[in-house]
Structure formats: C-alpha cells, structure tokens
Short mmCIF file of N, CA and C in Angstrom, two decimals:
data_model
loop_
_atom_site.label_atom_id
_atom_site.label_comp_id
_atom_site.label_asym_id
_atom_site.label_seq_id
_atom_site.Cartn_x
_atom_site.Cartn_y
_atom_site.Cartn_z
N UNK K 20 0.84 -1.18 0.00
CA UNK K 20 0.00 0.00 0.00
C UNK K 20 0.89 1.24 0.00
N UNK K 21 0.63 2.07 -0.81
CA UNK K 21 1.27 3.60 -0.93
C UNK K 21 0.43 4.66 -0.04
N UNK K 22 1.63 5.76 0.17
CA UNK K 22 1.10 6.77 1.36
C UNK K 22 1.92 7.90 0.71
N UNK K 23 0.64 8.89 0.94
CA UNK K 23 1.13 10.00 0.09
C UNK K 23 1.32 10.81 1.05
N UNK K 24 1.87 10.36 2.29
CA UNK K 24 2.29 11.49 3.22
C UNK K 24 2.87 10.46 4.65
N UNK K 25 3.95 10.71 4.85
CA UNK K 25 5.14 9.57 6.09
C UNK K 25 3.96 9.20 7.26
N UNK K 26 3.33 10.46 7.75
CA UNK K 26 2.60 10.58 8.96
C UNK K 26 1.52 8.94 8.86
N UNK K 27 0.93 8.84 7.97
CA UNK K 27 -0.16 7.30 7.82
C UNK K 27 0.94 6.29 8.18
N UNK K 28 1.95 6.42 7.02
CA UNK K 28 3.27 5.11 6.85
C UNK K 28 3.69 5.51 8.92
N UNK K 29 3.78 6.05 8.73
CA UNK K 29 4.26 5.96 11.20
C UNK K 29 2.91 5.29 11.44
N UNK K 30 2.06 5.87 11.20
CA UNK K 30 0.96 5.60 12.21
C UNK K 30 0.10 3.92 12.12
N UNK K 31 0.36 3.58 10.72
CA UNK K 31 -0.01 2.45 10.63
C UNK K 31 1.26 1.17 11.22
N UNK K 32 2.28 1.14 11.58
CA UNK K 32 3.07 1.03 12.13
C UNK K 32 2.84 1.10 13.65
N UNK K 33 2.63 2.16 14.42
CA UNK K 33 2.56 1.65 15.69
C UNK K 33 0.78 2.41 16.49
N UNK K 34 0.26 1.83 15.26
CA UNK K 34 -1.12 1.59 15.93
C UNK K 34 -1.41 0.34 16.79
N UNK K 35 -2.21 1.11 17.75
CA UNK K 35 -2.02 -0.58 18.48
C UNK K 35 -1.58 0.50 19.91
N UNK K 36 -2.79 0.24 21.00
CA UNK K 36 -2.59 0.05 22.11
C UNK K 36 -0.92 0.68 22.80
N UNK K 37 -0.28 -0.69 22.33
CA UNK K 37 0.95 -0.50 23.33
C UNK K 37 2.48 -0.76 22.47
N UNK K 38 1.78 -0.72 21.15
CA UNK K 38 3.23 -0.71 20.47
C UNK K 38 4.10 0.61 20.20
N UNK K 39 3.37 1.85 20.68
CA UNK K 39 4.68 3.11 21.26
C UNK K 39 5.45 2.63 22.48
N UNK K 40 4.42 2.37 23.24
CA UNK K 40 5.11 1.90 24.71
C UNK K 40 6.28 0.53 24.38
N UNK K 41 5.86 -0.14 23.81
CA UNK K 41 7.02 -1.45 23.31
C UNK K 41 8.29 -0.90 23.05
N UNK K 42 8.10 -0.15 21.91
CA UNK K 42 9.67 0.63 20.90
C UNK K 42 10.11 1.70 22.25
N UNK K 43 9.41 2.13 22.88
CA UNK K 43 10.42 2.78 23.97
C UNK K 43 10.68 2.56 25.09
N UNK K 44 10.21 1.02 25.20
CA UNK K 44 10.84 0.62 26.89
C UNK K 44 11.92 -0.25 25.84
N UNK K 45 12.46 -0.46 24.51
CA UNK K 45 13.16 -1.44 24.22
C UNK K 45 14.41 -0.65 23.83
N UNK K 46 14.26 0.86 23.78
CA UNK K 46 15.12 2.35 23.27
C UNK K 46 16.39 1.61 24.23
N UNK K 47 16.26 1.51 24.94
CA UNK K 47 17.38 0.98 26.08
C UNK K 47 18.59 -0.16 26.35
N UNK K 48 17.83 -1.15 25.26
CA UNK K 48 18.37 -2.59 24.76
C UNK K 48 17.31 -3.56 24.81
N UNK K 49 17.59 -4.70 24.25
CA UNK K 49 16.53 -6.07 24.38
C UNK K 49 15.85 -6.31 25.86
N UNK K 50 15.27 -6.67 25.30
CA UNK K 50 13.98 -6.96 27.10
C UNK K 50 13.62 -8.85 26.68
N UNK K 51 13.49 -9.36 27.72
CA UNK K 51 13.47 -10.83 27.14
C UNK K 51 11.77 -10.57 27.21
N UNK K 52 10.47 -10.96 27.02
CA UNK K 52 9.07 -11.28 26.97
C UNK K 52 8.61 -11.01 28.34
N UNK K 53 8.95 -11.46 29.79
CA UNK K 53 8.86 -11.10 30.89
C UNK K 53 8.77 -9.70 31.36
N UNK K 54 9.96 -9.19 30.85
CA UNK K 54 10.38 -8.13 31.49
C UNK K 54 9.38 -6.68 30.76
N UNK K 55 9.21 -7.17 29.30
CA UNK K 55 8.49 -6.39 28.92
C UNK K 55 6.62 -6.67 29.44
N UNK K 56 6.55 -7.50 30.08
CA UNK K 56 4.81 -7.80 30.43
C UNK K 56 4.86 -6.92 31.64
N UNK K 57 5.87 -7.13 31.92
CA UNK K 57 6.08 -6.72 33.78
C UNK K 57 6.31 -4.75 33.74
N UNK K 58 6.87 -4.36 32.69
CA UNK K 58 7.14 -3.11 32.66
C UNK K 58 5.80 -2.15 31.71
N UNK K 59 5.01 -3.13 30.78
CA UNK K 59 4.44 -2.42 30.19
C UNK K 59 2.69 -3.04 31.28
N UNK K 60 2.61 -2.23 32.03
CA UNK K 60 1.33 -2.50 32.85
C UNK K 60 0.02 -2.61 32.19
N UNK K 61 -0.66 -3.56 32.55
CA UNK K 61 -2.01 -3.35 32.23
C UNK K 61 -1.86 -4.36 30.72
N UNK K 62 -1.43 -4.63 30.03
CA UNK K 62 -1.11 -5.30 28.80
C UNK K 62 -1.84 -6.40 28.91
N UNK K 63 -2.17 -7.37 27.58
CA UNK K 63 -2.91 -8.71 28.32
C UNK K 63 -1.52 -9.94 27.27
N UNK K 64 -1.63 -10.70 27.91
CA UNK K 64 -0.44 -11.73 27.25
C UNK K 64 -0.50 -11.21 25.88
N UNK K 65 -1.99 -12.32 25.32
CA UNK K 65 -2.40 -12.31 24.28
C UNK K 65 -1.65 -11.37 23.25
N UNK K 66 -2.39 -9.71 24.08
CA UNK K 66 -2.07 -8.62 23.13
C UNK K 66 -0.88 -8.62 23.13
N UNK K 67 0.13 -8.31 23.89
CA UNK K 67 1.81 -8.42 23.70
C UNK K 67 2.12 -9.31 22.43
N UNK K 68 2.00 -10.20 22.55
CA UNK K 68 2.09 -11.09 21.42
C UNK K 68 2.06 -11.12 20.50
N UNK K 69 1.02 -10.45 20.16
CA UNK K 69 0.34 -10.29 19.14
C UNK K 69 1.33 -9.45 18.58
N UNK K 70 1.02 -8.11 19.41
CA UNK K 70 1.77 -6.73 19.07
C UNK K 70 2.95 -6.80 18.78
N UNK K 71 4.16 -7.76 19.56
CA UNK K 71 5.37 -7.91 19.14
C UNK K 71 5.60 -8.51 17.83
N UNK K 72 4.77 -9.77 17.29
CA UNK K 72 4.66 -10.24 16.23
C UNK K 72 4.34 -8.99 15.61
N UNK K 73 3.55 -8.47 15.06
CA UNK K 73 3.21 -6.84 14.20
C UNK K 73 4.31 -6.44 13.74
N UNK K 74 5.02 -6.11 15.11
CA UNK K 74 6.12 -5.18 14.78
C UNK K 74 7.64 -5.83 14.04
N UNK K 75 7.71 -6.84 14.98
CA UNK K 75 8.73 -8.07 14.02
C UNK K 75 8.23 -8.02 12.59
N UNK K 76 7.11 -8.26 12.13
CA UNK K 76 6.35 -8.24 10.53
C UNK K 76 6.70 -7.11 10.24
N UNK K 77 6.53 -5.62 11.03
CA UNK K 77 6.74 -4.49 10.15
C UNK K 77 8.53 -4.31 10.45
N UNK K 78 8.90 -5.57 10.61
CA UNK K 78 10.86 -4.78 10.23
C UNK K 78 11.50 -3.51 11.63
N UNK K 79 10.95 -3.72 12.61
CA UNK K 79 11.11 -2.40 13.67
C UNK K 79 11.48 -2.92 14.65
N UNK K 80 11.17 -4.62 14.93
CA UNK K 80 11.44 -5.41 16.01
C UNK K 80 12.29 -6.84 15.29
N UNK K 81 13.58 -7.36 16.34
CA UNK K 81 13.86 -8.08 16.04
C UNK K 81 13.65 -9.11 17.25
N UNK K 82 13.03 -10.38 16.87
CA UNK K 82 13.21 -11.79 18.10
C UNK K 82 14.03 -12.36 17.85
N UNK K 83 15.31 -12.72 19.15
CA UNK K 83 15.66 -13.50 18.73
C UNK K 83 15.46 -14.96 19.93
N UNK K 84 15.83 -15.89 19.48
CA UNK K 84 15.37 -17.18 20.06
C UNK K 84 16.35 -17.76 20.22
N UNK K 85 17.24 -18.50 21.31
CA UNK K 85 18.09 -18.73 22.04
C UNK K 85 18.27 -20.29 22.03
N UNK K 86 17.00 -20.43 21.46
CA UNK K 86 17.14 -22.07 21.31
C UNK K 86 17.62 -22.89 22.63
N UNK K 87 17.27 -22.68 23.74
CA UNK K 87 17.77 -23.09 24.94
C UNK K 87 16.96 -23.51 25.70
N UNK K 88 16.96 -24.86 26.92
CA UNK K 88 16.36 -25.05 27.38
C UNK K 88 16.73 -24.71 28.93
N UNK K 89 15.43 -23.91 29.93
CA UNK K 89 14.47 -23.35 29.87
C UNK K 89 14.29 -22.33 28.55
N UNK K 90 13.06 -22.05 27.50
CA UNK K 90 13.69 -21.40 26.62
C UNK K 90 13.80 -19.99 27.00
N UNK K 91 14.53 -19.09 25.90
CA UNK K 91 15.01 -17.51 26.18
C UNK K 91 15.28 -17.11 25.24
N UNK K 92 14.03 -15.88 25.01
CA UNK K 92 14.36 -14.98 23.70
C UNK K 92 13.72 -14.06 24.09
N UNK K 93 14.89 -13.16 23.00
CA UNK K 93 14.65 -11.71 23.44
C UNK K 93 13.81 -10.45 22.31
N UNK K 94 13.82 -9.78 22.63
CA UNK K 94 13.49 -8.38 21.63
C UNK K 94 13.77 -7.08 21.43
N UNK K 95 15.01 -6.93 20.51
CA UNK K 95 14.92 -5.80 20.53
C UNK K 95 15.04 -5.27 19.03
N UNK K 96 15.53 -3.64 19.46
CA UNK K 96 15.11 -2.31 18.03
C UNK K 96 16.03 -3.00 16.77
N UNK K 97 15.72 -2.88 15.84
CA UNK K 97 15.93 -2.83 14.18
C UNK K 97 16.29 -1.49 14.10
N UNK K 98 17.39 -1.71 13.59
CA UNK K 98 17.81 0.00 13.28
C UNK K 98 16.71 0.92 13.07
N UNK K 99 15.62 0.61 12.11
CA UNK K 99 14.27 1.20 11.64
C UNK K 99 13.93 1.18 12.80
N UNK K 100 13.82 0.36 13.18
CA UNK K 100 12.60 0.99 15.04
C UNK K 100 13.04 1.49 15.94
N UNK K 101 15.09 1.67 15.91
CA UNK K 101 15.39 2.23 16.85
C UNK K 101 15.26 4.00 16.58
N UNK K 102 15.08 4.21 14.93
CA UNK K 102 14.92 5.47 15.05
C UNK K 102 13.91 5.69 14.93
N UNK K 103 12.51 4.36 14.64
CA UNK K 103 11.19 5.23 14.98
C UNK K 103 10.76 5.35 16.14
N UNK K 104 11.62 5.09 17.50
CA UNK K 104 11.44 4.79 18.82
C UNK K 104 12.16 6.21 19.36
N UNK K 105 13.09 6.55 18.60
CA UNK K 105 13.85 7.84 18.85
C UNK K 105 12.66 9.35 18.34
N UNK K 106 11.76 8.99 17.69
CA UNK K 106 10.44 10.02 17.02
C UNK K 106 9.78 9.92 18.22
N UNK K 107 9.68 8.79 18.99
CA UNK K 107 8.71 8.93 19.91
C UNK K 107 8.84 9.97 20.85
N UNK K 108 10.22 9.34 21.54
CA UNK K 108 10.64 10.44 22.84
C UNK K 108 9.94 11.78 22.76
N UNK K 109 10.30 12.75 21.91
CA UNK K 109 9.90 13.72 22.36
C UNK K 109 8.20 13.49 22.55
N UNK K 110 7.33 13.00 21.79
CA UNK K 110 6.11 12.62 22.78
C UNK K 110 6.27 12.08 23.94
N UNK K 111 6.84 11.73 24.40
CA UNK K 111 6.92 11.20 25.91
C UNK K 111 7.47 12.29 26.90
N UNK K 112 8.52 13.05 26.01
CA UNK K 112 8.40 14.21 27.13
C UNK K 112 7.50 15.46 27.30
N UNK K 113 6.29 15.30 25.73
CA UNK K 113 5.61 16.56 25.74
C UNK K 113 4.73 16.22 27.04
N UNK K 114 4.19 14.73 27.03
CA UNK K 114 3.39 13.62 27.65
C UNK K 114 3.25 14.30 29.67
N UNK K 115 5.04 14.03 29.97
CA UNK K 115 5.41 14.74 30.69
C UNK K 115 5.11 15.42 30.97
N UNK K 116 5.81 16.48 30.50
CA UNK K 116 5.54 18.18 30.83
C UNK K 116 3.89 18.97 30.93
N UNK K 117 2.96 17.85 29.85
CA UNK K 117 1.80 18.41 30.29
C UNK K 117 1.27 17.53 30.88
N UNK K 118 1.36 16.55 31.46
CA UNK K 118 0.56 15.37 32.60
C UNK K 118 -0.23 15.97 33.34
N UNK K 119 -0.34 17.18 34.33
CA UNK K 119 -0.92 17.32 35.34
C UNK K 119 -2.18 18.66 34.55
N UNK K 120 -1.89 18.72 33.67
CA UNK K 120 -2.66 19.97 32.51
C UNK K 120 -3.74 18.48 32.06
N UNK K 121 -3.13 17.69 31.07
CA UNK K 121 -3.98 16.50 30.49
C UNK K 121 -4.86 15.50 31.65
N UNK K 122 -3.95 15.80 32.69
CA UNK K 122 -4.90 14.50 33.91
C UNK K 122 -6.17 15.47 34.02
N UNK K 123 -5.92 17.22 34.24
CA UNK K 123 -7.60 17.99 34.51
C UNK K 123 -8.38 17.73 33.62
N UNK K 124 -7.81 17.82 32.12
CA UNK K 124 -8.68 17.70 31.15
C UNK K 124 -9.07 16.69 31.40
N UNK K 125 -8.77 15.51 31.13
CA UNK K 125 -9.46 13.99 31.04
C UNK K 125 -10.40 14.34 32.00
N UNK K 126 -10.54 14.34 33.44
CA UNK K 126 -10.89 14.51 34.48
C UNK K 126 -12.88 14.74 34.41
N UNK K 127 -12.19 16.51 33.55
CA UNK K 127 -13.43 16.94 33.05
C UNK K 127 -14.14 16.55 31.75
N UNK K 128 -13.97 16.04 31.25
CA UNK K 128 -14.05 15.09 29.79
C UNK K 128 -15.07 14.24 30.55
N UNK K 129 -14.50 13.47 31.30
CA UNK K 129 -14.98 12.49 31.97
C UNK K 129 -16.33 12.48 32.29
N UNK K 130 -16.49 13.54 32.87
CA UNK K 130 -17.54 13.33 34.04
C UNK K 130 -18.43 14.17 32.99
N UNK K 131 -18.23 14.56 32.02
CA UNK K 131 -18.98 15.19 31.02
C UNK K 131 -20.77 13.66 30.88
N UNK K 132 -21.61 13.94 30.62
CA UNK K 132 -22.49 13.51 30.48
C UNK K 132 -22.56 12.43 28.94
#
C-alpha cells in the first residue's frame, strides 16, 4: 500500500494500544518477553504477542530465540525501530511536561455527560 504522506506510513506502524510503549521501553536494549509484560502495565499476554509479532512483521522489532532449554528470547530495536522509537521520545516528554494539565482535562471530559 502507498502513502502520500510519512505521517499514515508511522501511524499504521505503531497503531495498536501499546506498540509506542514497546519501541520505547526497548530504546534501552533487548527486554526478554517477561520483562516487557512486567514493565508495560495493564497489557494482556495475548495482546503483547500479538503486538510484538506486528512489529517483528513491520521490520522495527527483532526476536531473537536462544534455542535453549528453559527457553530464552529476546526483543529488541531494528535500526528502523530504533529510530522510529527515537520520534517517539519527544512525545513522551511533551506527555510529561503536560501530565498534570492532560490529567484535569481527562478529568473533566470524563464526568462530562
């Protein structure tokens, strides 16, 4: 499929719940499957799974498999995902800086009727 503008080609890429959160808890180095269930809260197996497969398919994630028994494999950035994981950051620090501005809004959103 062709995209006549980068912004769709990103977004179809890390649509999905928790696949921003994936590419930037992994900005850091490989996470073995555990560590990422345990750090990305609220996640359900299933979806992880799923989501990591996605991203392995879109070229941004690499698994690798250790072939070992107990087994052990890990995941981390593809050059491509380490710099679409590097696009993220600054959302995470706008995220930041307005948290306690965005928590009122939601707040009042909320209770909206």
């Amino acid at each position: 499929m062709g995209y006549s503008y980068g912004l769709a080609a990103t977004l179809r890429i890390i649509s999905g719940k928790w696949k921003p959160l994936i590419l930037y808890f992994l900005l850091d180095g490989p996470k073995r499957y555990g560590e990422l269930k345990r750090t990305i809260q609220g996640v359900s197996a299933k979806v992880l799974i799923q989501q990591l497969k996605e991203l392995e398919a879109d070229c941004v994630l690499a698994r690798t498999d250790y072939k070992e028994v107990p087994p052990r494999v890990d995941y981390a950035l593809t050059p491509l995902g380490r710099s679409l994981a590097a696009a993220i950051v600054p959302l995470c620090t706008w995220g930041t800086e307005n948290m306690a501005e965005m928590a009122s809004i939601f707040a009042e959103r909320d209770s909206l009727p």
